[in-house]
Amino acid sequence: MAKRKKETEEKKNNSLAENVHIKGAGLIQDEVITDTLTGNYMPYAMSVILSRAIPEIDGFKPSHRKLLYTMYNMGLLQGGTIKSANIVGRTMQLNPHGDAAIYETMIRLSRGNETLLYPYVESKGNFGKAYSKNMMYAASRYTEAKLAPICHELFDDIKSDTVDFVDNYDNTMKEPVLLPVTFPSILCNVTTGIAVGMASSIASFNLKEICDTTIALMKNPDHVISDTLLAPDFVGGGYVLYDKDELEKIYDTGRGSVKVRAKYSYDKKYNCIDITQIPPTTTSEAIIDKIIELVKTNKIKEINDIRDETDLSGLRITIDLKRGIDPDKFMTKLYKMTPLQDSFSCNFNVLIKGRPMVLGVKRILLEWIDFRLECVRRRINFNLEKKRKQLHLLKGLSKILLDIDKAIKIVRETESESEVVPNLMIGFGIDEVQAEYVAEIKLRHLNREYILKRIKDIEQLENEIADLEATLASKNKMKKIIIGELENVSKKYDSGRKSEILYDTSEDVEEEVVEVADYPVTLFLTEQGYLKKIKTANLRMSGEQKVKEGDRMLPEIECSNKDELLFFTNQQQVYKSKVDDFIDTKASVLGEYVPAKLEMAEGEQVVYMAVLTDYSGYMIFVFENGKLAKVDMSAYATKTNRKKLINAYSSKAPLAQAMYIKEDTEIVLCSSAGRMLLVNTGAILPKTTKDTQGISAMKLKKNQTVTSIHLYREGEFEKAWRFRAKNLPAAGALLSDADIAEQITF
């Protein structure tokens, strides 16, 4: 035992030694990064492009094709539904991915999910909804599915050698490379995919319009696509905004965008709007969240409530309006501010014979016609060979008719079974295939009546073969077959347009004028940036103004609710807002924190608030170094609705104080030395450059600064001439005892 144990340990050690001394193991080698990328990443990129993300001319990605073909092999084109889990499990014979990925593919192809305009899977159970991210689908063990009737157009020709078949991933069964679709399915359903370095986004079109366009193109290669193909059509409905130039661009190049608008109805009884159809690029939750955000930021004030009332009957988002709101004008506003109007970006990237190509609608249809012509040619060839073989057998049978007794005698007198076929070949001058066929005829069929009935088919077969050969030789005849198929498909499966086309949208271009209520208000701003807006009529009933601990209330400002606000910050920026953007409140609250409401940068604080009726007047900036800048308010007016302007004032010296004046007046500059200077702003030339450094106004000694400014009050100084200067800069004057006493009385 000890000896055996020792031998075992030696073998183990030898094995370990061999593993340790693998050639090149553990060595670090230098590699060129481009070689590594080419060798490792490129195969992955090509696999994603060719075998995963980009659809082919039959309109399917490999995952779609494998699933549908599996369902076809399971006999789900007829009969009832079966459990989705069963289908998913069987599909894994062709698709070596997880069951979750396969099931999600089935979800997207199903009628219940409402992703496709023409779904390929009939569903039973909860398959979720494409227009809602919260309405999740049930597990595959609960739902059931089968193929939709339109799948007859995908598979009816598949057994006639119309397409190539290849081995599946483990070489245990065959699968089709493409499906022999009888209509241009590539343009009838939305298809999106993201590959490596490229993507695909194909809009869906109405089946009848696509079939009519394809027929017209087969009859006339110069056919204008837009004459028969009006616009894309989406399963979610809504309105497609007609833009001729953009559609022509999509039809020609395969790139562009289509604007889609939600559809709504107004319920006068309950004063609410019901949105029932939305663009395909958004969800009900995204729309509701955006509207709630706009309400919170005070950009929308017309609604009382919004809720999702989607049920088994379909999508419905309900918006309760305030009294007196025009629903059509309000929806026009929502279209501009929310995903209720969105653009579907088109990028018609299709795999054509293994090469990704971005093609316009016309080129895609021409490629599909070529593909379908090849399918029809192969089907005719298949049927022709089949009929030729049948004719060949029947011609051999016709020779037996000449002497049935002879045939029976040959079979009876042949000693060996293996000699029956050769003897029949010699006896009747027929080949081996014909002799095999004759030899396999049942004894009961060796009568004149049966053989005559079969021989009558010879003439019919010869005529059919002649017709098939003539069709095969004529491209026009094959096109007529395709046209007939397209007309049949259009008649059977067209259900009308889902998306309406809006041709005239000029009225929507006009800028909406938002009516703001006009009433007197009083603004209270604190040093730390809290703002309260209180109706002036309610001030009598208000108590003491509440402020945060350590904060202090600045002088109140009376104005109108329609006025505008400019908030100048410590980072030389100005934020534009409206008084109406702030909610009416009361004295017992802290107010709204301006830096947060206007989304200021971290550490940015309000240093001055200007209240404007219009952009007339001037901004006065006095800096600690004694300079004074006078900026025309027109410098802060913008044609666009920009909310923030940079370089609102000079950053060359620290700001002592800012002030807005409607017209030229007298102001008082105060220094840290106790001196005051009386300046008339009319003597200073206004600038239109916001960040001007201004002029030197007050002479300062070393370590002295300007601390503040204020409007001159009549009688503020006993001898005002002492504080006025003939020329600037000036040092100003110190207050006399009488001036100090006068200051205390103010």
XYZ file of C-alpha atoms in Angstrom:
746
model
C 0.000 0.000 0.000
C 2.845 2.362 0.961
C 4.592 1.694 -2.355
C 1.381 2.357 -4.334
C 0.766 5.600 -2.423
C 4.309 6.764 -3.176
C 3.890 6.068 -6.934
C 0.618 8.054 -6.972
C 2.287 11.064 -5.316
C 5.160 10.927 -7.809
C 2.709 10.938 -10.751
C 0.872 13.934 -9.250
C 4.135 15.852 -8.754
C 5.227 15.082 -12.315
C 1.857 16.339 -13.602
C 2.171 19.564 -11.612
C 5.696 20.042 -12.916
C 4.473 19.669 -16.483
C 1.712 22.261 -15.884
C 4.169 24.677 -14.288
C 6.543 24.519 -17.240
C 4.018 25.368 -19.962
C 5.844 27.224 -22.713
C 5.360 30.980 -22.403
C 3.213 30.711 -19.263
C 3.592 33.677 -16.928
C 5.610 35.737 -19.384
C 4.650 39.347 -20.120
C 4.970 40.176 -23.786
C 4.779 43.532 -25.555
C 1.982 43.786 -28.124
C 0.971 46.561 -30.492
C -2.464 47.780 -29.340
C -3.779 48.005 -32.906
C -2.895 44.347 -33.471
C -4.728 43.366 -30.282
C -7.813 45.354 -31.294
C -7.768 43.916 -34.802
C -7.347 40.370 -33.542
C -9.799 40.490 -30.644
C -12.269 43.343 -31.068
C -12.906 43.280 -34.809
C -14.408 39.762 -34.849
C -16.753 40.806 -32.057
C -17.719 43.999 -33.914
C -18.410 42.076 -37.120
C -20.493 39.526 -35.223
C -22.643 42.253 -33.694
C -23.129 43.975 -37.054
C -23.827 40.868 -39.135
C -25.494 38.541 -36.646
C -27.283 40.650 -34.101
C -28.173 44.323 -34.509
C -28.783 45.140 -38.192
C -31.856 43.718 -40.006
C -31.595 42.023 -43.394
C -33.707 42.518 -46.502
C -36.427 40.177 -45.218
C -36.982 42.617 -42.333
C -35.652 40.425 -39.537
C -32.657 40.187 -37.272
C -31.307 36.670 -36.609
C -33.007 36.507 -33.182
C -36.411 37.272 -34.745
C -35.903 34.787 -37.569
C -34.838 31.944 -35.259
C -37.827 32.456 -32.970
C -40.409 32.622 -35.764
C -38.933 29.621 -37.589
C -39.012 27.583 -34.380
C -42.684 28.489 -33.887
C -43.375 27.494 -37.499
C -41.704 24.104 -36.974
C -43.849 23.637 -33.859
C -46.981 23.940 -35.997
C -48.080 27.209 -34.394
C -49.281 28.667 -37.675
C -52.500 26.736 -37.093
C -54.342 25.716 -33.958
C -54.326 27.320 -30.519
C -51.718 28.995 -28.365
C -49.178 27.192 -26.200
C -47.100 28.306 -23.220
C -44.402 30.843 -24.049
C -41.887 28.948 -21.903
C -42.254 25.958 -24.243
C -41.531 28.139 -27.281
C -38.551 29.795 -25.582
C -37.057 26.436 -24.661
C -37.399 25.074 -28.193
C -35.912 28.273 -29.680
C -32.709 27.685 -27.735
C -31.941 24.904 -30.239
C -31.294 27.688 -32.754
C -30.502 30.676 -30.555
C -27.740 29.963 -28.012
C -28.652 32.890 -25.775
C -30.459 33.026 -22.460
C -34.162 32.379 -22.163
C -34.735 35.971 -20.984
C -33.326 37.423 -24.223
C -35.437 35.062 -26.353
C -38.595 35.839 -24.380
C -38.004 39.596 -24.724
C -37.713 39.094 -28.481
C -41.081 37.332 -28.476
C -42.571 40.151 -26.374
C -41.541 42.730 -28.946
C -43.006 40.704 -31.831
C -46.336 40.170 -30.059
C -49.650 41.876 -30.631
C -50.173 42.468 -26.915
C -47.012 44.545 -26.492
C -48.034 46.989 -29.256
C -44.516 47.581 -30.554
C -45.090 46.510 -34.174
C -47.585 47.902 -36.634
C -48.077 44.370 -38.023
C -47.234 41.924 -35.190
C -46.068 38.391 -36.010
C -47.055 36.735 -32.731
C -50.584 36.377 -31.372
C -50.389 36.689 -27.603
C -52.503 35.584 -24.687
C -51.800 37.003 -21.241
C -49.845 40.012 -20.029
C -47.180 40.919 -22.591
C -46.638 44.439 -21.210
C -46.961 47.642 -23.240
C -44.342 49.412 -25.329
C -45.794 52.806 -24.354
C -45.262 52.210 -20.619
C -42.028 51.277 -18.868
C -43.916 50.401 -15.672
C -46.331 47.917 -17.306
C -44.021 44.920 -17.253
C -44.789 41.626 -18.978
C -45.578 38.425 -17.077
C -43.149 35.515 -16.853
C -43.056 33.091 -19.783
C -44.669 30.311 -17.727
C -47.885 32.371 -17.493
C -48.294 33.654 -21.050
C -49.200 31.850 -24.276
C -48.504 32.546 -27.937
C -48.811 31.364 -31.522
C -47.977 32.764 -34.955
C -50.202 35.502 -36.379
C -52.000 34.867 -39.706
C -49.655 37.271 -41.515
C -46.858 34.718 -40.939
C -48.328 32.681 -43.818
C -46.610 35.313 -45.966
C -43.298 34.450 -44.319
C -43.361 30.658 -44.481
C -45.670 29.405 -47.252
C -42.774 29.224 -49.730
C -40.073 28.068 -47.365
C -40.329 24.361 -48.328
C -39.957 25.165 -52.026
C -36.205 25.808 -51.866
C -36.776 29.570 -52.037
C -34.007 30.375 -49.528
C -30.759 28.815 -48.371
C -30.532 26.788 -45.174
C -27.487 26.487 -42.906
C -26.559 24.377 -39.892
C -27.451 25.690 -36.466
C -24.736 26.419 -33.898
C -24.250 22.739 -32.927
C -24.876 21.222 -36.406
C -27.927 19.260 -35.224
C -30.541 20.930 -37.451
C -30.977 23.383 -40.300
C -32.256 26.983 -40.203
C -33.056 29.485 -42.983
C -30.622 32.273 -43.803
C -33.561 34.530 -44.770
C -37.330 34.168 -44.802
C -39.066 34.282 -48.223
C -41.414 37.139 -47.331
C -44.049 37.963 -49.935
C -44.194 41.673 -49.003
C -41.517 44.274 -48.016
C -41.715 43.585 -44.280
C -38.483 45.548 -43.789
C -40.500 48.787 -44.143
C -43.728 47.684 -42.489
C -42.499 47.474 -38.897
C -40.262 49.647 -36.737
C -36.793 48.127 -36.391
C -34.036 49.610 -34.238
C -30.606 48.278 -33.390
C -27.256 49.493 -32.091
C -24.200 47.711 -33.457
C -20.504 48.584 -33.080
C -19.806 51.871 -34.812
C -23.204 51.951 -36.529
C -26.905 51.787 -35.773
C -30.202 51.187 -37.533
C -33.561 52.885 -37.074
C -36.250 52.015 -39.603
C -39.682 53.651 -39.455
C -42.841 51.681 -40.160
C -45.118 52.397 -43.112
C -48.668 51.409 -43.952
C -48.825 47.956 -45.589
C -51.136 49.017 -48.432
C -49.041 52.083 -49.248
C -45.850 49.984 -49.275
C -47.423 47.304 -51.500
C -48.842 49.927 -53.886
C -45.461 51.670 -54.056
C -43.643 48.406 -54.738
C -46.115 47.484 -57.505
C -45.765 50.953 -59.062
C -41.964 50.674 -58.888
C -42.028 47.271 -60.616
C -44.147 48.699 -63.408
C -42.143 51.914 -63.681
C -38.590 52.167 -62.259
C -38.876 55.991 -62.407
C -41.945 56.054 -60.185
C -41.940 58.929 -57.646
C -42.124 57.277 -54.218
C -43.970 60.134 -52.501
C -46.902 59.773 -54.919
C -47.970 56.495 -53.290
C -46.078 56.437 -49.979
C -47.610 59.302 -48.016
C -45.690 59.192 -44.704
C -44.610 56.757 -41.973
C -47.339 55.052 -39.950
C -46.857 54.093 -36.298
C -48.662 51.525 -34.182
C -49.280 54.126 -31.458
C -51.154 56.366 -33.882
C -50.909 60.094 -33.239
C -50.342 62.748 -35.876
C -47.443 62.708 -38.332
C -46.480 66.292 -39.200
C -46.075 66.403 -42.963
C -42.770 67.892 -44.103
C -42.334 67.251 -47.818
C -38.632 68.128 -47.943
C -37.757 65.950 -44.957
C -39.781 62.998 -46.279
C -38.157 63.299 -49.696
C -34.799 63.231 -47.924
C -35.747 60.024 -46.090
C -37.064 58.425 -49.277
C -33.866 59.332 -51.153
C -31.132 58.864 -48.532
C -32.631 56.826 -45.682
C -31.730 59.526 -43.166
C -33.880 62.216 -41.591
C -36.524 62.616 -38.918
C -40.297 62.523 -38.696
C -42.184 64.626 -36.173
C -44.982 62.760 -34.416
C -47.556 64.446 -32.205
C -49.854 62.959 -29.567
C -53.598 62.776 -30.148
C -56.036 64.059 -27.529
C -59.698 64.786 -26.882
C -61.315 67.385 -24.631
C -64.075 66.434 -22.183
C -66.089 69.617 -21.666
C -68.190 68.113 -18.873
C -65.201 67.436 -16.598
C -62.924 70.149 -18.100
C -60.136 67.653 -18.764
C -57.917 66.523 -21.639
C -57.565 62.814 -22.443
C -54.371 61.889 -24.308
C -54.894 58.525 -26.005
C -52.100 58.261 -28.577
C -48.456 59.264 -28.108
C -45.267 59.248 -30.252
C -43.400 55.920 -30.527
C -40.238 57.409 -29.031
C -41.636 58.102 -25.555
C -43.663 56.544 -22.738
C -46.605 57.684 -20.663
C -44.387 57.910 -17.566
C -41.862 60.164 -19.335
C -44.662 62.518 -20.415
C -46.222 62.679 -16.943
C -42.838 63.199 -15.254
C -41.983 66.059 -17.635
C -45.324 67.807 -17.057
C -44.928 67.456 -13.270
C -41.425 68.946 -13.537
C -42.788 71.911 -15.512
C -45.495 72.463 -12.900
C -42.940 72.391 -10.079
C -40.764 74.962 -11.839
C -43.826 77.177 -12.378
C -43.566 76.964 -16.189
C -47.037 75.431 -16.450
C -49.857 76.823 -14.324
C -52.921 75.760 -16.297
C -53.509 72.345 -14.717
C -54.965 71.117 -11.438
C -54.010 67.453 -11.723
C -52.511 64.829 -14.052
C -52.919 61.060 -13.763
C -52.439 57.856 -15.737
C -55.839 56.245 -16.422
C -54.523 53.522 -18.736
C -56.606 50.344 -18.488
C -57.558 47.318 -20.589
C -59.166 49.611 -23.170
C -55.801 51.271 -23.875
C -53.611 54.265 -23.119
C -55.118 57.336 -21.468
C -53.366 60.224 -19.722
C -55.857 62.628 -18.135
C -55.070 66.290 -17.411
C -57.525 68.305 -15.295
C -57.512 71.959 -16.407
C -58.163 75.104 -14.425
C -61.244 77.137 -15.282
C -61.073 79.323 -18.368
C -58.119 77.518 -20.014
C -58.302 76.988 -23.773
C -57.451 73.250 -24.243
C -56.138 73.653 -27.798
C -53.783 76.515 -26.912
C -52.636 74.636 -23.827
C -51.858 71.492 -25.844
C -49.896 73.598 -28.342
C -47.800 74.752 -25.389
C -47.335 71.158 -24.164
C -46.285 70.004 -27.634
C -43.363 72.459 -27.477
C -42.323 71.682 -23.912
C -42.875 67.915 -23.492
C -42.377 64.629 -25.413
C -46.035 64.839 -26.506
C -44.411 65.960 -29.754
C -41.216 64.125 -30.591
C -39.071 63.226 -33.582
C -38.469 59.697 -34.850
C -34.932 59.631 -36.254
C -34.549 57.538 -39.397
C -31.363 55.682 -40.273
C -32.287 52.982 -42.784
C -29.238 50.766 -42.272
C -29.874 47.313 -43.788
C -27.691 44.262 -44.437
C -27.619 43.625 -48.179
C -25.809 40.375 -49.070
C -23.766 40.609 -45.891
C -22.879 44.289 -46.232
C -24.413 47.065 -44.079
C -25.778 49.816 -46.317
C -27.789 52.964 -45.550
C -30.412 53.110 -48.286
C -33.413 55.256 -49.129
C -36.885 53.764 -49.431
C -36.616 53.408 -53.211
C -33.284 51.552 -53.033
C -34.602 49.251 -50.284
C -37.676 48.390 -52.363
C -35.533 47.729 -55.435
C -33.279 45.434 -53.375
C -36.372 43.663 -52.011
C -37.737 43.195 -55.542
C -34.448 41.561 -56.587
C -34.561 39.351 -53.489
C -38.173 38.335 -54.152
C -37.460 37.678 -57.837
C -34.746 35.232 -56.761
C -37.187 33.563 -54.349
C -39.806 33.203 -57.091
C -37.185 31.906 -59.553
C -36.063 29.271 -57.055
C -39.669 28.301 -56.296
C -40.433 27.895 -60.005
C -37.278 25.841 -60.453
C -38.262 23.659 -57.517
C -41.769 23.098 -58.866
C -40.400 22.567 -62.386
C -37.977 19.858 -61.239
C -40.749 18.235 -59.250
C -43.082 18.133 -62.238
C -40.320 16.948 -64.562
C -39.612 14.035 -62.254
C -43.320 13.219 -62.082
C -43.610 13.405 -65.880
C -40.606 11.148 -66.259
C -42.192 8.523 -64.009
C -45.529 8.704 -65.800
C -43.841 8.249 -69.176
C -42.260 5.070 -67.868
C -45.675 3.961 -66.602
C -47.183 4.606 -70.045
C -44.812 2.036 -71.562
C -46.091 -0.564 -69.094
C -49.600 0.071 -70.432
C -48.543 -1.471 -73.749
C -48.201 -4.898 -72.130
C -49.216 -5.200 -68.473
C -49.067 -9.000 -68.673
C -45.459 -8.778 -69.791
C -44.589 -6.661 -66.762
C -46.274 -9.139 -64.433
C -44.538 -12.032 -66.150
C -41.107 -10.370 -65.785
C -41.633 -9.768 -62.082
C -43.022 -13.302 -61.517
C -40.326 -15.122 -63.433
C -37.373 -13.185 -61.969
C -35.699 -15.412 -59.410
C -33.848 -12.709 -57.449
C -35.495 -9.530 -56.094
C -32.447 -7.497 -57.030
C -32.935 -8.501 -60.662
C -36.533 -7.194 -60.942
C -35.583 -3.595 -61.751
C -32.856 -4.502 -64.313
C -35.237 -6.951 -66.044
C -37.991 -4.292 -66.251
C -35.463 -1.842 -67.697
C -34.487 -4.374 -70.386
C -38.032 -5.518 -71.057
C -39.563 -2.060 -71.597
C -36.572 0.169 -72.421
C -37.005 2.386 -69.389
C -34.383 3.791 -66.988
C -33.730 2.743 -63.403
C -35.876 5.476 -61.772
C -38.871 4.566 -63.925
C -38.339 0.856 -63.311
C -38.173 1.434 -59.531
C -41.448 3.357 -59.713
C -43.148 0.554 -61.690
C -41.779 -2.092 -59.355
C -43.233 -0.294 -56.323
C -46.780 -0.180 -57.727
C -49.177 -2.202 -55.616
C -50.639 -5.359 -57.110
C -54.145 -3.874 -56.911
C -53.032 -0.994 -59.160
C -51.736 -3.211 -61.933
C -54.880 -2.766 -63.952
C -55.634 -0.843 -67.124
C -58.039 1.644 -65.493
C -55.515 2.859 -62.879
C -52.710 3.195 -65.388
C -54.902 5.094 -67.891
C -55.970 7.540 -65.181
C -52.353 8.250 -64.308
C -51.286 8.603 -67.918
C -53.964 11.257 -68.537
C -51.894 13.565 -66.254
C -49.012 13.506 -68.761
C -50.532 16.105 -71.080
C -51.462 18.384 -68.164
C -47.967 18.071 -66.730
C -46.375 18.863 -70.082
C -48.497 22.035 -70.338
C -47.635 23.053 -66.775
C -43.938 22.457 -67.395
C -44.093 24.564 -70.563
C -45.790 27.388 -68.622
C -43.212 27.206 -65.834
C -40.340 27.262 -68.315
C -41.865 30.242 -70.087
C -42.296 32.051 -66.759
C -38.738 31.261 -65.749
C -37.478 32.700 -69.013
C -39.461 35.943 -68.607
C -38.664 38.460 -65.866
C -41.923 40.291 -66.573
C -43.960 37.156 -65.889
C -42.180 36.653 -62.575
C -42.896 40.278 -61.722
C -46.593 39.675 -62.434
C -46.520 36.827 -59.912
C -44.988 39.139 -57.285
C -47.514 41.885 -58.087
C -50.348 39.397 -57.619
C -48.924 38.337 -54.265
C -48.577 41.960 -53.143
C -52.164 42.741 -54.126
C -53.341 39.694 -52.185
C -51.336 40.656 -49.084
C -52.618 44.227 -49.231
C -56.207 43.020 -49.487
C -55.914 40.478 -46.649
C -53.935 42.340 -44.012
C -54.398 46.091 -44.535
C -56.254 47.668 -41.621
C -55.948 51.341 -42.587
C -53.578 54.000 -41.296
C -53.053 54.316 -37.551
C -51.265 57.699 -37.688
C -53.094 60.634 -39.221
C -51.165 63.073 -41.402
C -51.248 66.784 -40.552
C -50.480 68.708 -43.721
C -51.020 72.256 -42.446
C -49.086 73.020 -39.267
C -48.340 76.689 -39.948
C -50.556 77.887 -37.103
C -48.398 75.998 -34.628
C -45.313 77.946 -35.618
C -46.614 81.178 -34.129
C -45.135 81.918 -30.725
C -47.707 81.634 -28.008
C -48.162 84.708 -25.836
C -48.584 83.594 -22.248
C -50.989 85.761 -20.308
C -49.672 86.646 -16.846
C -52.046 87.911 -14.182
C -51.410 91.563 -13.259
C -51.804 92.460 -9.587
C -49.671 94.359 -7.046
C -47.238 92.330 -4.972
C -44.503 93.045 -2.416
C -41.165 91.238 -2.641
C -39.071 90.376 0.404
C -35.467 89.263 -0.217
C -33.073 88.192 2.531
C -29.282 88.451 2.603
C -28.949 84.670 2.270
C -31.120 84.565 -0.872
C -34.655 83.666 0.259
C -37.443 85.425 -1.674
C -41.078 85.827 -0.645
C -43.820 87.208 -2.890
C -46.912 88.390 -0.999
C -49.965 90.012 -2.528
C -49.957 93.632 -1.385
C -53.643 93.354 -0.479
C -52.789 90.581 2.010
C -49.971 92.458 3.751
C -52.273 93.992 6.378
C -53.229 90.532 7.610
C -49.628 89.286 7.554
C -47.697 89.026 10.788
C -43.962 89.438 11.302
C -41.813 88.274 8.389
C -40.159 84.950 9.230
C -36.448 84.647 8.390
C -33.855 81.953 8.897
C -31.700 82.233 12.012
C -28.732 84.487 11.292
C -30.402 85.887 8.160
C -31.625 89.452 7.680
C -34.442 90.938 5.599
C -33.442 93.496 2.933
C -35.712 96.463 2.112
C -39.032 95.345 0.596
C -39.953 96.190 -3.008
C -43.463 96.905 -4.293
C -44.068 95.889 -7.903
C -46.444 94.095 -10.292
C -46.770 90.356 -10.798
C -45.954 90.959 -14.484
C -42.545 92.534 -13.801
C -39.190 90.899 -14.533
C -36.379 90.096 -12.113
C -32.611 90.197 -12.610
C -30.557 88.424 -9.943
C -26.904 89.511 -9.956
C -24.574 87.033 -8.258
C -21.145 87.045 -6.621
C -19.747 85.245 -9.692
C -20.419 88.138 -12.138
C -23.478 86.429 -13.609
C -27.083 87.533 -13.898
C -30.093 85.199 -13.856
C -33.286 86.359 -15.528
C -36.672 85.426 -14.115
C -40.198 86.760 -13.753
C -42.078 87.778 -10.634
C -44.816 85.401 -11.774
C -42.344 82.486 -11.614
C -42.442 82.721 -7.821
C -45.513 81.497 -5.969
C -47.677 83.748 -3.823
C -46.939 83.032 -0.201
C -47.294 84.510 3.291
C -45.141 86.069 5.993
C -44.903 82.900 8.112
C -42.756 80.969 5.559
C -39.075 81.351 4.757
C -39.752 81.814 1.039
C -38.131 80.219 -2.017
C -34.363 79.776 -2.069
C -33.340 81.671 -5.212
C -29.975 79.902 -5.939
C -31.744 76.523 -5.921
C -34.757 77.675 -7.939
C -32.606 79.254 -10.654
C -30.105 76.372 -10.592
C -27.105 78.491 -9.716
C -23.637 77.029 -9.361
C -22.374 75.768 -6.024
C -21.330 78.689 -3.790
C -23.080 81.237 -6.023
C -25.123 83.805 -4.059
C -27.415 86.711 -4.948
C -25.812 90.112 -4.336
C -28.542 92.296 -5.857
C -32.071 91.934 -7.253
C -33.350 94.371 -9.879
C -37.091 94.630 -10.576
C -37.935 95.810 -14.120
C -41.094 96.731 -15.960
C -39.097 97.024 -19.175
C -35.430 97.233 -20.121
C -35.121 100.983 -19.675
C -32.863 102.725 -17.175
C -29.390 101.841 -15.971
C -27.478 99.518 -13.682
C -24.993 101.287 -11.416
C -22.023 99.239 -10.168
C -19.643 100.720 -7.593
C -16.440 98.800 -6.877
C -14.306 98.806 -3.740
C -11.430 100.457 -5.644
C -13.557 103.587 -6.174
C -14.595 102.944 -9.774
C -18.188 103.414 -10.895
C -19.813 101.746 -13.949
C -23.084 102.802 -15.576
C -24.522 100.112 -17.872
C -27.560 100.634 -20.101
C -30.262 98.071 -19.239
C -30.629 97.236 -22.939
C -27.375 95.287 -22.558
C -29.293 92.717 -20.502
C -32.205 92.369 -22.958
C -32.036 89.265 -25.169
C -34.122 88.202 -28.159
C -34.045 84.566 -27.061
C -35.342 83.331 -23.735
C -31.925 82.899 -22.188
C -32.097 82.534 -18.426
C -28.444 83.243 -17.612
C -25.963 85.839 -18.851
C -22.272 85.723 -18.053
C -20.009 88.750 -17.494
C -22.887 90.693 -15.939
C -20.426 93.192 -14.443
C -16.684 93.667 -14.179
C -14.578 91.193 -12.244
C -11.452 93.386 -12.112
C -12.244 94.630 -8.579
C -14.561 93.467 -5.774
C -18.113 94.813 -6.079
C -19.122 97.187 -3.284
C -22.772 97.498 -4.317
C -25.112 97.440 -7.331
C -28.214 99.533 -7.922
C -30.913 99.780 -10.592
C -32.169 103.285 -11.482
C -34.991 104.011 -13.913
C -33.569 107.405 -14.812
C -30.551 109.528 -13.950
C -30.482 110.662 -10.353
C -28.060 111.584 -7.566
C -26.335 108.852 -5.596
C -24.066 108.874 -2.565
C -20.845 106.847 -2.394
C -19.590 105.939 1.080
C -15.984 104.985 1.902
C -14.447 103.060 4.770
C -12.848 106.332 5.950
C -16.295 107.846 6.599
C -16.184 110.123 3.564
C -19.179 110.563 1.267
C -19.311 111.682 -2.344
C -22.465 112.993 -4.045
C -22.526 112.069 -7.761
C -25.111 112.815 -10.448
C -25.330 109.773 -12.736
C -26.297 112.025 -15.660
C -22.701 113.162 -15.814
C -21.508 109.626 -16.477
C -21.635 108.219 -19.988
C -23.592 104.897 -20.088
C -21.964 101.800 -21.595
C -23.523 98.891 -23.460
C -20.698 96.560 -22.470
C -21.877 94.774 -19.348
C -18.459 94.099 -17.829
C -17.056 97.606 -18.294
C -14.663 98.711 -15.522
C -16.300 102.155 -15.437
C -14.644 105.406 -14.452
C -12.700 106.417 -11.347
C -15.257 108.145 -9.143
C -13.865 108.306 -5.595
C -10.278 109.005 -4.566
C -9.121 106.614 -1.879
C -6.053 106.502 0.321
C -4.132 103.319 0.979
C -6.202 100.523 2.557
C -9.421 102.526 2.043
C -12.366 101.109 0.076
C -15.823 102.115 -1.072
C -18.303 100.326 1.180
C -21.757 101.205 -0.173
C -23.966 103.512 -2.242
C -27.494 104.822 -1.788
C -29.883 107.244 -3.424
C -29.481 110.814 -2.252
C -32.320 111.976 -0.038
C -33.211 115.658 -0.249
C -31.948 117.383 2.919
C -29.618 114.517 3.774
C -26.695 116.969 4.073
C -26.754 120.473 5.665
C -24.440 121.752 2.948
C -24.807 119.428 -0.008
C -22.286 121.417 -2.089
C -19.490 120.135 0.212
C -20.065 116.584 -1.019
C -20.400 117.406 -4.718
C -17.319 117.438 -6.932
C -16.741 119.497 -10.041
C -14.621 116.721 -11.538
C -14.255 113.007 -10.893
C -12.508 111.336 -9.244
C -12.964 113.210 -5.961
C -12.304 112.386 -2.312
C -15.700 113.495 -1.011
C -16.203 115.000 2.429
C -16.593 113.947 6.025
C -19.923 114.427 7.755
C -20.283 117.512 9.976
C -21.986 117.305 13.374
C -25.132 118.749 11.803
C -24.964 116.139 9.025
C -24.586 113.339 11.585
C -27.601 114.623 13.490
C -29.529 114.863 10.217
C -28.545 111.246 9.378
C -29.971 110.017 12.692
C -33.366 111.634 11.998
C -33.713 109.889 8.639
